[in-house]
Coordinates of C-alpha atoms and ligand atoms in Angstrom, one line a residue:
M20 CA 0.0 0.0 0.0
K21 CA 1.3 3.5 -0.8
H22 CA 1.9 5.5 2.3
S23 CA 0.4 8.9 3.0
K24 CA 2.2 12.0 4.1
V25 CA 1.6 13.0 7.7
I26 CA 0.4 16.4 6.7
D27 CA -2.3 14.9 4.6
L28 CA -3.4 12.5 7.3
L29 CA -3.6 15.3 9.9
N30 CA -5.7 17.4 7.5
S31 CA -7.9 14.5 6.4
T32 CA -11.6 15.0 7.0
K33 CA -12.4 11.4 6.3
T34 CA -11.7 8.8 9.1
L35 CA -12.1 5.1 9.8
H36 CA -10.3 3.9 6.8
E37 CA -7.0 2.1 6.6
V38 CA -3.8 4.2 6.1
T39 CA -0.1 3.7 6.0
A40 CA 2.5 6.2 7.2
K41 CA 6.3 6.2 7.2
G42 CA 8.6 8.4 9.2
W43 CA 10.9 8.7 12.1
V44 CA 9.9 8.2 15.8
R45 CA 10.2 11.4 17.8
T46 CA 9.0 9.8 21.1
F47 CA 7.4 6.7 22.3
R48 CA 5.4 7.0 25.5
N49 CA 3.9 4.3 27.9
N50 CA 4.7 1.6 25.4
Q51 CA 1.7 2.8 23.5
F52 CA 1.9 6.3 21.9
I53 CA 4.4 6.9 19.1
A54 CA 4.8 10.6 17.9
L55 CA 5.7 10.0 14.3
N56 CA 7.2 12.8 12.1
D57 CA 7.9 12.5 8.4
G58 CA 9.1 16.0 7.7
S59 CA 6.1 17.1 5.8
T60 CA 4.9 19.3 8.7
I61 CA 6.0 20.4 12.1
H62 CA 3.3 18.3 13.6
N63 CA 3.7 14.7 14.5
I64 CA 0.9 12.1 14.1
Q65 CA 0.1 10.0 17.1
C66 CA 0.2 6.3 16.4
V67 CA -1.4 4.1 19.0
V68 CA 0.2 0.7 19.4
D69 CA -1.7 -2.3 20.6
F70 CA 1.1 -3.2 23.0
E71 CA -0.6 -6.4 24.3
N72 CA -0.5 -7.9 20.9
T73 CA 2.9 -6.6 19.8
P74 CA 6.0 -8.7 20.6
D75 CA 8.3 -7.2 23.2
E76 CA 11.1 -7.5 20.6
T77 CA 9.3 -5.0 18.4
L78 CA 8.3 -2.6 21.1
K79 CA 11.9 -2.3 22.3
R80 CA 12.9 -1.2 18.8
I81 CA 10.5 1.7 18.7
T82 CA 13.1 4.3 19.8
T83 CA 13.7 8.0 19.1
G84 CA 15.1 8.3 15.6
A85 CA 14.1 4.9 14.3
A86 CA 12.4 4.8 10.8
I87 CA 9.1 2.9 10.9
C88 CA 6.2 2.1 8.7
V89 CA 2.8 1.8 10.4
T90 CA -0.5 0.7 9.0
G91 CA -3.8 1.1 10.8
T92 CA -7.1 2.9 11.1
L93 CA -7.2 6.7 10.9
A94 CA -9.5 7.6 13.8
E95 CA -10.7 10.6 15.7
S96 CA -8.3 10.9 18.7
R97 CA -9.6 10.7 22.2
G98 CA -6.4 12.3 23.5
A99 CA -5.9 16.0 23.8
G100 CA -3.6 17.8 21.3
Q101 CA -4.6 16.1 18.1
K102 CA -7.7 15.6 16.0
V103 CA -6.8 12.3 14.5
E104 CA -4.5 9.4 15.2
I105 CA -3.5 6.1 13.7
Q106 CA -4.7 3.0 15.6
V107 CA -1.9 0.7 14.5
T108 CA -2.6 -2.8 13.2
K109 CA 0.8 -3.4 11.6
L110 CA 4.1 -2.0 12.5
E111 CA 7.4 -2.5 10.7
I112 CA 10.8 -1.2 11.9
L113 CA 12.5 0.1 8.7
G114 CA 15.7 1.3 10.4
D115 CA 16.8 0.9 14.0
S116 CA 18.2 3.8 16.0
D117 CA 20.2 3.1 19.1
A118 CA 18.5 5.3 21.7
E119 CA 21.7 5.6 23.7
K120 CA 23.7 6.9 20.8
F121 CA 21.3 8.9 18.7
P122 CA 22.4 12.6 19.2
M123 CA 19.0 14.2 18.7
Q124 CA 17.4 13.3 22.1
P125 CA 13.9 14.6 22.8
K126 CA 15.2 17.5 24.9
K127 CA 16.6 21.0 24.4
H128 CA 20.0 21.0 22.7
S129 CA 22.2 24.1 22.3
L130 CA 22.4 25.6 18.8
E131 CA 26.1 25.1 18.9
F132 CA 25.6 21.3 19.5
L133 CA 23.1 21.2 16.7
R134 CA 25.6 22.9 14.3
E135 CA 28.1 20.2 15.0
N136 CA 25.4 17.8 14.0
A137 CA 24.1 19.6 11.0
H138 CA 23.3 16.3 9.3
L139 CA 20.8 15.4 12.0
R140 CA 19.6 18.7 13.3
V141 CA 17.0 18.9 10.5
R142 CA 15.2 16.1 12.4
T143 CA 14.4 18.6 15.1
N144 CA 11.3 20.8 15.1
A145 CA 13.1 24.0 14.8
F146 CA 15.4 23.0 12.0
G147 CA 12.6 21.2 10.2
A148 CA 10.6 24.4 10.3
I149 CA 13.6 26.6 9.3
M150 CA 14.3 24.4 6.3
R151 CA 10.7 24.3 5.1
V152 CA 10.5 28.1 5.4
R153 CA 13.7 28.4 3.4
S154 CA 12.3 26.2 0.7
T155 CA 9.1 28.2 0.5
L156 CA 11.0 31.5 0.3
A157 CA 13.1 30.1 -2.6
F158 CA 10.0 29.1 -4.4
A159 CA 8.4 32.5 -3.8
V160 CA 11.5 34.2 -5.3
H161 CA 11.1 32.3 -8.6
Q162 CA 7.3 32.9 -8.6
Y163 CA 7.7 36.6 -8.1
F164 CA 10.1 37.1 -10.9
Q165 CA 8.5 34.7 -13.3
E166 CA 5.0 36.3 -12.8
K167 CA 6.6 39.6 -13.6
G168 CA 8.2 38.4 -16.8
F169 CA 11.8 38.2 -15.6
F170 CA 14.1 35.5 -17.1
Y171 CA 16.1 33.2 -14.8
V172 CA 19.8 33.3 -15.8
N173 CA 22.5 30.8 -14.5
T174 CA 25.7 32.8 -14.3
P175 CA 29.0 31.0 -14.0
I176 CA 30.3 29.7 -10.7
I177 CA 33.9 29.8 -11.9
T178 CA 34.9 33.1 -13.2
G179 CA 38.0 35.1 -14.2
S180 CA 36.8 38.4 -12.8
D181 CA 36.3 40.0 -9.4
A182 CA 32.8 41.5 -9.7
E183 CA 33.0 43.5 -6.5
G184 CA 36.6 44.5 -6.9
A185 CA 37.1 43.6 -3.3
G186 CA 39.6 40.7 -3.8
E187 CA 37.8 38.4 -1.4
M188 CA 38.0 35.4 -3.7
F189 CA 38.6 31.7 -3.4
Q190 CA 41.0 30.7 -6.1
V191 CA 40.2 27.7 -8.4
T192 CA 43.2 25.8 -9.8
S193 CA 44.2 22.4 -10.9
L194 CA 47.9 23.2 -10.4
P195 CA 49.8 21.4 -7.7
L196 CA 50.3 23.2 -4.4
D197 CA 53.5 21.4 -3.5
G198 CA 55.7 23.9 -5.1
S199 CA 56.0 22.0 -8.4
A200 CA 53.6 24.3 -10.3
P201 CA 55.0 25.8 -13.5
R202 CA 56.7 29.1 -13.2
N203 CA 57.3 32.2 -15.3
E204 CA 60.9 33.5 -15.7
D205 CA 60.3 36.0 -12.9
G206 CA 59.3 33.2 -10.6
S207 CA 55.6 33.8 -10.5
I208 CA 53.1 31.0 -11.2
N209 CA 52.5 30.5 -14.9
Y210 CA 48.7 30.4 -15.0
K211 CA 48.8 29.8 -18.8
E212 CA 49.5 26.2 -17.7
D213 CA 46.5 26.1 -15.4
F214 CA 43.2 24.4 -16.3
F215 CA 41.6 27.4 -17.8
G216 CA 44.8 29.0 -19.1
K217 CA 44.3 31.9 -16.7
Q218 CA 43.8 32.6 -13.1
T219 CA 40.2 31.8 -12.0
N220 CA 38.1 32.0 -8.8
L221 CA 34.7 31.2 -7.4
T222 CA 32.2 33.9 -8.2
V223 CA 31.5 36.6 -5.6
S224 CA 28.5 37.8 -7.6
G225 CA 26.8 37.0 -10.8
Q226 CA 26.1 40.7 -11.5
L227 CA 28.5 41.5 -14.3
E228 CA 27.3 38.5 -16.4
G229 CA 23.8 39.3 -15.4
E230 CA 24.1 42.8 -16.8
T231 CA 25.0 41.5 -20.2
F232 CA 21.8 39.4 -20.2
A233 CA 19.7 42.3 -19.0
M234 CA 20.9 44.3 -22.0
A235 CA 19.4 41.7 -24.2
L236 CA 16.5 40.0 -22.4
G237 CA 15.4 43.2 -20.6
Q238 CA 14.6 41.8 -17.1
I239 CA 16.6 39.0 -15.6
Y240 CA 17.4 37.5 -12.2
T241 CA 20.0 35.1 -10.9
F242 CA 19.6 32.9 -7.9
G243 CA 22.7 30.9 -7.1
P244 CA 25.6 30.3 -4.7
T245 CA 28.3 33.0 -4.3
F246 CA 31.5 32.8 -2.3
R247 CA 33.5 35.2 -0.3
A248 CA 36.9 34.5 1.3
E249 CA 36.4 37.3 3.8
N250 CA 37.6 36.3 7.2
S251 CA 34.5 37.6 9.0
N252 CA 33.5 35.4 11.8
T253 CA 30.2 37.1 12.5
S254 CA 26.6 35.9 12.9
R255 CA 25.8 37.6 9.4
H256 CA 28.5 36.3 7.2
L257 CA 29.0 33.0 5.4
A258 CA 31.9 32.0 3.0
E259 CA 29.3 30.3 0.8
F260 CA 25.9 32.0 0.5
W261 CA 23.0 32.2 -2.0
M262 CA 22.3 35.5 -3.7
I263 CA 19.4 36.7 -5.7
E264 CA 20.4 39.3 -8.3
P265 CA 17.8 40.9 -10.5
E266 CA 19.0 43.3 -13.2
V267 CA 16.7 45.4 -15.3
A268 CA 17.4 47.4 -18.5
F269 CA 16.0 51.0 -18.4
N270 CA 15.4 51.0 -14.7
D271 CA 16.9 53.9 -12.7
L272 CA 17.7 53.9 -9.0
A273 CA 14.1 54.8 -7.9
D274 CA 12.7 51.9 -10.0
N275 CA 15.4 49.7 -8.5
M276 CA 14.2 50.6 -4.9
D277 CA 10.6 50.1 -5.9
L278 CA 11.4 46.7 -7.3
A279 CA 13.4 45.6 -4.2
E280 CA 10.7 46.7 -1.8
D281 CA 7.9 45.1 -3.7
F282 CA 10.0 41.9 -4.1
I283 CA 10.8 41.5 -0.4
K284 CA 7.2 42.2 0.6
Y285 CA 5.9 39.6 -1.8
V286 CA 8.2 36.8 -0.7
I287 CA 7.6 37.5 2.9
K288 CA 3.8 37.6 2.4
Y289 CA 3.9 34.4 0.4
T290 CA 5.7 32.6 3.2
V291 CA 3.6 34.0 6.0
D292 CA 0.6 32.6 4.1
K293 CA 2.1 29.2 3.3
C294 CA 4.1 28.5 6.5
G295 CA 1.7 29.5 9.3
D296 CA 2.4 26.4 11.5
D297 CA 6.2 26.6 11.1
L298 CA 6.3 30.4 11.7
K299 CA 4.1 30.0 14.8
F300 CA 6.5 27.4 16.2
L301 CA 9.5 29.7 15.4
E302 CA 7.7 32.6 17.1
N303 CA 7.3 30.6 20.2
R304 CA 10.9 29.4 20.0
L305 CA 12.0 33.1 19.9
L306 CA 9.8 34.1 22.8
E307 CA 11.4 31.3 24.9
E308 CA 14.9 32.3 23.9
E309 CA 14.2 35.9 24.7
K310 CA 13.1 35.1 28.2
S311 CA 16.7 34.6 29.1
K312 CA 17.6 38.1 28.0
P313 CA 17.3 41.3 30.0
Q314 CA 13.9 43.1 29.4
A315 CA 15.6 45.9 27.5
E316 CA 17.1 43.6 24.9
R317 CA 13.9 41.7 24.2
S318 CA 12.2 42.6 20.9
E319 CA 9.0 44.7 21.2
M320 CA 7.2 42.6 18.6
T321 CA 6.7 38.9 18.2
L322 CA 8.0 37.3 15.0
L323 CA 4.7 37.4 13.2
E324 CA 4.1 41.0 14.3
K325 CA 7.5 41.9 13.0
L326 CA 6.8 40.3 9.6
S327 CA 3.4 42.1 9.3
F328 CA 5.1 45.3 10.3
V329 CA 7.4 45.0 7.2
L330 CA 4.5 44.2 5.0
D331 CA 2.3 47.1 6.2
N332 CA 4.9 49.9 6.2
N333 CA 6.8 51.7 3.5
F334 CA 10.5 51.3 3.8
K335 CA 12.1 54.7 4.8
R336 CA 14.2 56.1 2.0
V337 CA 17.1 58.2 3.3
S338 CA 20.2 59.6 1.6
Y339 CA 23.7 58.7 2.9
T340 CA 24.2 62.4 3.7
E341 CA 21.1 62.6 5.8
A342 CA 22.1 59.4 7.6
I343 CA 25.5 60.8 8.4
D344 CA 23.9 63.9 10.0
I345 CA 21.6 61.7 12.1
L346 CA 24.5 59.5 13.2
K347 CA 26.8 62.5 14.0
D348 CA 24.1 63.9 16.3
S349 CA 23.1 60.6 17.8
T350 CA 23.6 59.8 21.5
P351 CA 25.9 56.8 21.0
N352 CA 28.1 58.8 18.7
K353 CA 28.3 61.8 21.2
K354 CA 28.9 59.5 24.2
K355 CA 31.4 57.5 22.2
K356 CA 29.4 54.3 22.5
F357 CA 30.0 53.4 18.9
Q358 CA 33.1 51.4 18.2
Y359 CA 33.7 53.6 15.1
I360 CA 32.9 57.2 15.8
I361 CA 31.3 59.1 12.9
N362 CA 33.2 62.3 12.5
E363 CA 32.7 63.3 8.9
W364 CA 31.0 62.8 5.6
G365 CA 32.6 59.9 3.7
A366 CA 32.9 57.5 6.5
D367 CA 31.9 53.9 5.7
L368 CA 29.0 52.7 7.7
Q369 CA 29.6 49.8 10.1
S370 CA 26.8 47.4 11.1
E371 CA 26.5 49.2 14.5
H372 CA 25.5 52.4 12.6
E373 CA 23.2 50.6 10.2
R374 CA 21.4 48.9 13.2
F375 CA 21.2 52.2 15.1
L376 CA 19.4 53.8 12.1
V377 CA 17.0 50.9 11.7
E378 CA 16.4 49.8 15.2
K379 CA 16.6 52.9 17.2
H380 CA 16.1 55.9 14.9
F381 CA 13.6 55.0 12.2
K382 CA 12.3 51.7 13.7
C383 CA 11.5 50.3 10.3
P384 CA 13.4 49.0 7.2
V385 CA 15.5 51.7 5.7
I386 CA 16.8 52.2 2.1
L387 CA 20.0 54.3 2.2
F388 CA 21.0 55.8 -1.1
D389 CA 23.5 58.0 -2.8
Y390 CA 26.7 56.9 -1.1
P391 CA 30.1 58.4 -1.5
A392 CA 31.8 57.0 -4.6
K393 CA 34.9 56.2 -2.6
I394 CA 33.3 53.5 -0.5
K395 CA 31.3 51.7 -3.2
A396 CA 32.1 49.4 -6.2
F397 CA 33.5 50.6 -9.5
Y398 CA 30.3 49.9 -11.6
M399 CA 28.0 52.3 -9.8
R400 CA 26.5 55.3 -11.7
L401 CA 28.3 58.6 -10.7
N402 CA 25.7 61.2 -9.7
D403 CA 25.5 64.3 -11.9
N404 CA 26.2 67.6 -10.2
T405 CA 28.2 66.4 -7.2
E406 CA 30.8 68.6 -5.7
P407 CA 34.4 67.6 -6.4
G408 CA 35.7 65.5 -3.5
K409 CA 32.1 64.8 -2.5
E410 CA 31.2 62.6 -5.4
T411 CA 28.3 60.2 -4.8
V412 CA 27.1 57.2 -6.7
R413 CA 23.6 55.9 -7.3
A414 CA 23.9 53.1 -4.8
M415 CA 21.3 51.8 -2.4
D416 CA 21.5 49.5 0.6
I417 CA 18.4 48.1 2.3
L418 CA 18.8 47.8 6.1
F419 CA 16.6 45.5 8.2
P420 CA 16.0 45.4 11.9
G421 CA 18.1 42.7 13.6
I422 CA 20.0 42.0 10.3
G423 CA 21.6 45.2 9.1
E424 CA 22.3 45.1 5.3
I425 CA 20.0 42.7 3.5
V426 CA 20.3 44.2 0.0
G427 CA 23.0 46.0 -1.8
G428 CA 22.4 47.4 -5.3
S429 CA 22.8 50.4 -7.7
Q430 CA 22.0 52.0 -10.9
R431 CA 25.0 51.0 -13.2
E432 CA 27.4 53.4 -14.8
E433 CA 26.2 53.2 -18.4
R434 CA 28.7 55.7 -19.9
Y435 CA 31.7 54.0 -21.4
D436 CA 34.2 56.8 -20.8
V437 CA 33.2 57.4 -17.3
L438 CA 33.4 53.7 -16.5
V439 CA 36.8 53.2 -18.1
E440 CA 38.2 56.2 -16.2
K441 CA 36.9 54.8 -12.9
M442 CA 38.4 51.4 -13.6
K443 CA 41.7 52.9 -14.4
A444 CA 41.7 54.9 -11.2
L445 CA 40.9 51.8 -9.2
G446 CA 43.5 49.6 -11.1
I447 CA 40.8 47.3 -12.5
D448 CA 42.1 45.5 -15.6
E449 CA 40.1 46.7 -18.6
E450 CA 41.3 43.8 -20.8
E451 CA 40.1 41.3 -18.3
L452 CA 36.6 42.9 -18.5
W453 CA 36.5 43.6 -22.2
W454 CA 33.2 41.7 -22.5
Y455 CA 31.6 43.8 -19.7
L456 CA 32.7 47.0 -21.4
D457 CA 31.1 45.8 -24.7
T458 CA 27.7 46.4 -23.1
R459 CA 28.7 50.0 -22.9
R460 CA 30.1 50.0 -26.4
F461 CA 27.1 48.6 -28.1
G462 CA 23.6 49.8 -27.2
S463 CA 24.3 51.0 -23.7
A464 CA 21.4 52.3 -21.6
V465 CA 20.4 53.1 -18.1
H466 CA 20.0 49.9 -16.1
S467 CA 19.9 48.9 -12.4
G468 CA 20.0 45.9 -10.2
F469 CA 20.6 44.6 -6.7
G470 CA 21.7 41.6 -4.7
L471 CA 19.7 40.1 -1.9
G472 CA 21.5 37.8 0.5
F473 CA 19.1 34.8 0.7
E474 CA 20.3 33.6 4.1
R475 CA 19.9 37.1 5.6
L476 CA 16.3 37.0 4.4
V477 CA 15.8 33.6 5.9
L478 CA 17.3 34.9 9.2
F479 CA 14.8 37.7 9.2
V480 CA 11.7 35.6 8.4
T481 CA 12.6 32.7 10.9
G482 CA 13.7 35.0 13.7
M483 CA 16.9 33.1 14.1
S484 CA 20.0 35.1 15.2
N485 CA 22.9 33.3 13.6
I486 CA 23.2 32.8 9.9
R487 CA 24.8 29.4 10.5
D488 CA 21.4 28.2 11.5
V489 CA 19.5 29.1 8.3
I490 CA 21.6 27.2 5.7
P491 CA 21.8 23.4 5.6
F492 CA 25.6 23.1 5.9
P493 CA 27.3 26.4 6.7
R494 CA 30.7 27.2 5.4
T495 CA 32.6 29.7 7.6
P496 CA 36.3 30.3 8.5
Q497 CA 37.8 27.0 9.8
N498 CA 34.6 25.1 9.1
A499 CA 33.6 23.0 6.1
E500 CA 32.4 19.9 7.8
F501 CA 29.8 17.7 5.9
Ligands
4AD674 O1 26.4 44.2 -1.2 P1 27.0 43.0 -2.0 O2 28.4 42.7 -1.9 O3 26.6 43.4 -3.5 C1 26.9 42.6 -4.6 O4 27.5 41.6 -4.6 C2 26.3 43.2 -5.8 N1 27.0 42.7 -6.9 C3 24.8 43.0 -5.9 C4 24.2 43.5 -7.1 O5 24.1 44.7 -7.2 N2 23.8 42.7 -8.1 O6 26.1 41.7 -1.6 C5 24.7 41.7 -1.7 C6 24.1 41.1 -0.5 C7 24.3 41.8 0.7 O7 23.4 42.9 0.9 C8 24.1 40.8 1.8 O8 22.7 40.6 2.0 C9 24.6 39.5 1.1 O9 24.6 39.8 -0.3 N3 25.9 39.2 1.5 C10 26.2 38.2 2.3 N4 25.4 37.2 2.9 C11 26.0 36.3 3.7 N5 27.4 36.2 3.9 C12 28.2 37.1 3.3 N6 29.5 37.0 3.5 C13 27.6 38.1 2.5 N7 28.1 39.1 1.7 C14 27.1 39.7 1.2
MG675 MG1 27.0 45.6 0.2

């Protein structure tokens, strides 16, 4: 008999028929009640075992973590807490689980312990919920763009360029690392002998390739893994993360902000509608976690209130220059509570400043725009009419409460001469990016795009606080287990 999913059994309106379910035992109580979970939902189905007619040998093997198959009658439950249960007539152990050794015991584990057991943590309620929410958000991303007529582009994972010009790349090579790699006369490595005949790295962003596609297909998006070899051991950084990068021909910066805001609201709304039970669970998890914090550090809103708040309010749009004025005058700046004191226009914003603006000052998502050219990437559109020495670019970052930067984007420099001059000034190799410059040589036009860090979005929606807990197998400095 084909087995049913637990979620369908729990939602079933028909009872008193025979059903089969397969899953993993969460708990087994009184030699009688199995809480069975198959991952289709946060909820377990109760399976009532007729222990008098079940051999002791079998009963002993119904342990936490074991995979089982049960067949029985789906019946209204007499017990509290569930509408239906399975009155088991046949039980088969599919895979034993040694109760002494199985790491996921039915008790509270620390998040750190769970990270060390990332291959099993998804069998817990919290991680099951997080990963289902992640899957739903990913689907919503595609649905949003597909409904709007964007085309999905797969940009290369291995590239020869540094899209962000920040040099934080993982090198890809098939040359030996034992010192025997071929050398040039000056002693440097001869990359002509390497696999691709040149130096290559894992992509930090699909933007530059994405731009070439936007200049042909009009509206495109990427959704793929990106890699950063930045040694940032924080709760917001991963060495391997997933990024969504839309790029749109003929959009200016204001259009870009509208798109980003609409997109974020859509995917959150979609997930709130689809993942009610999981989000309710995560909301309670967060409430529990916050009980251990001092009152002042607890959030004023529950998880679902926070999500509704984002859906119901406009993101506040603030120029970099206004933000600097606010920060200069702020109490933590005057009292030297910031680690980096803001003294003047041109300072790069640290996450403490971003979080002050979002969490303390505006108390809502903020879009900062028109940043100093000096602190942003080479491809951003130089603003017209800016004072010499105070040049700004048409950049925008979206800052979220509890997260900081969730989106980084810009209108792109579409003028060939201005772009080349900028690249020269920054020492970016024109020859390496000949193909990128071609977009400005042939049919150039205003265009804009942004990158949303998928894990930062999942962090926000699940209310988790460490980015390592919202990706299946996190890669961070000194850690690539699994
Ligand atoms: O601001 P970033 O570096 O922008 C770009 O890469 C542009 N090429 C995007 C574009 O315009 N198409 O990165 C974009 C976003 C950040 O706002 C952040 O959410 C996320 O990617 N991000 C990271 N997420 C996790 N771990 C890291 N190390 C991240 N670095 C960036
Ligand atoms: Mg950024």
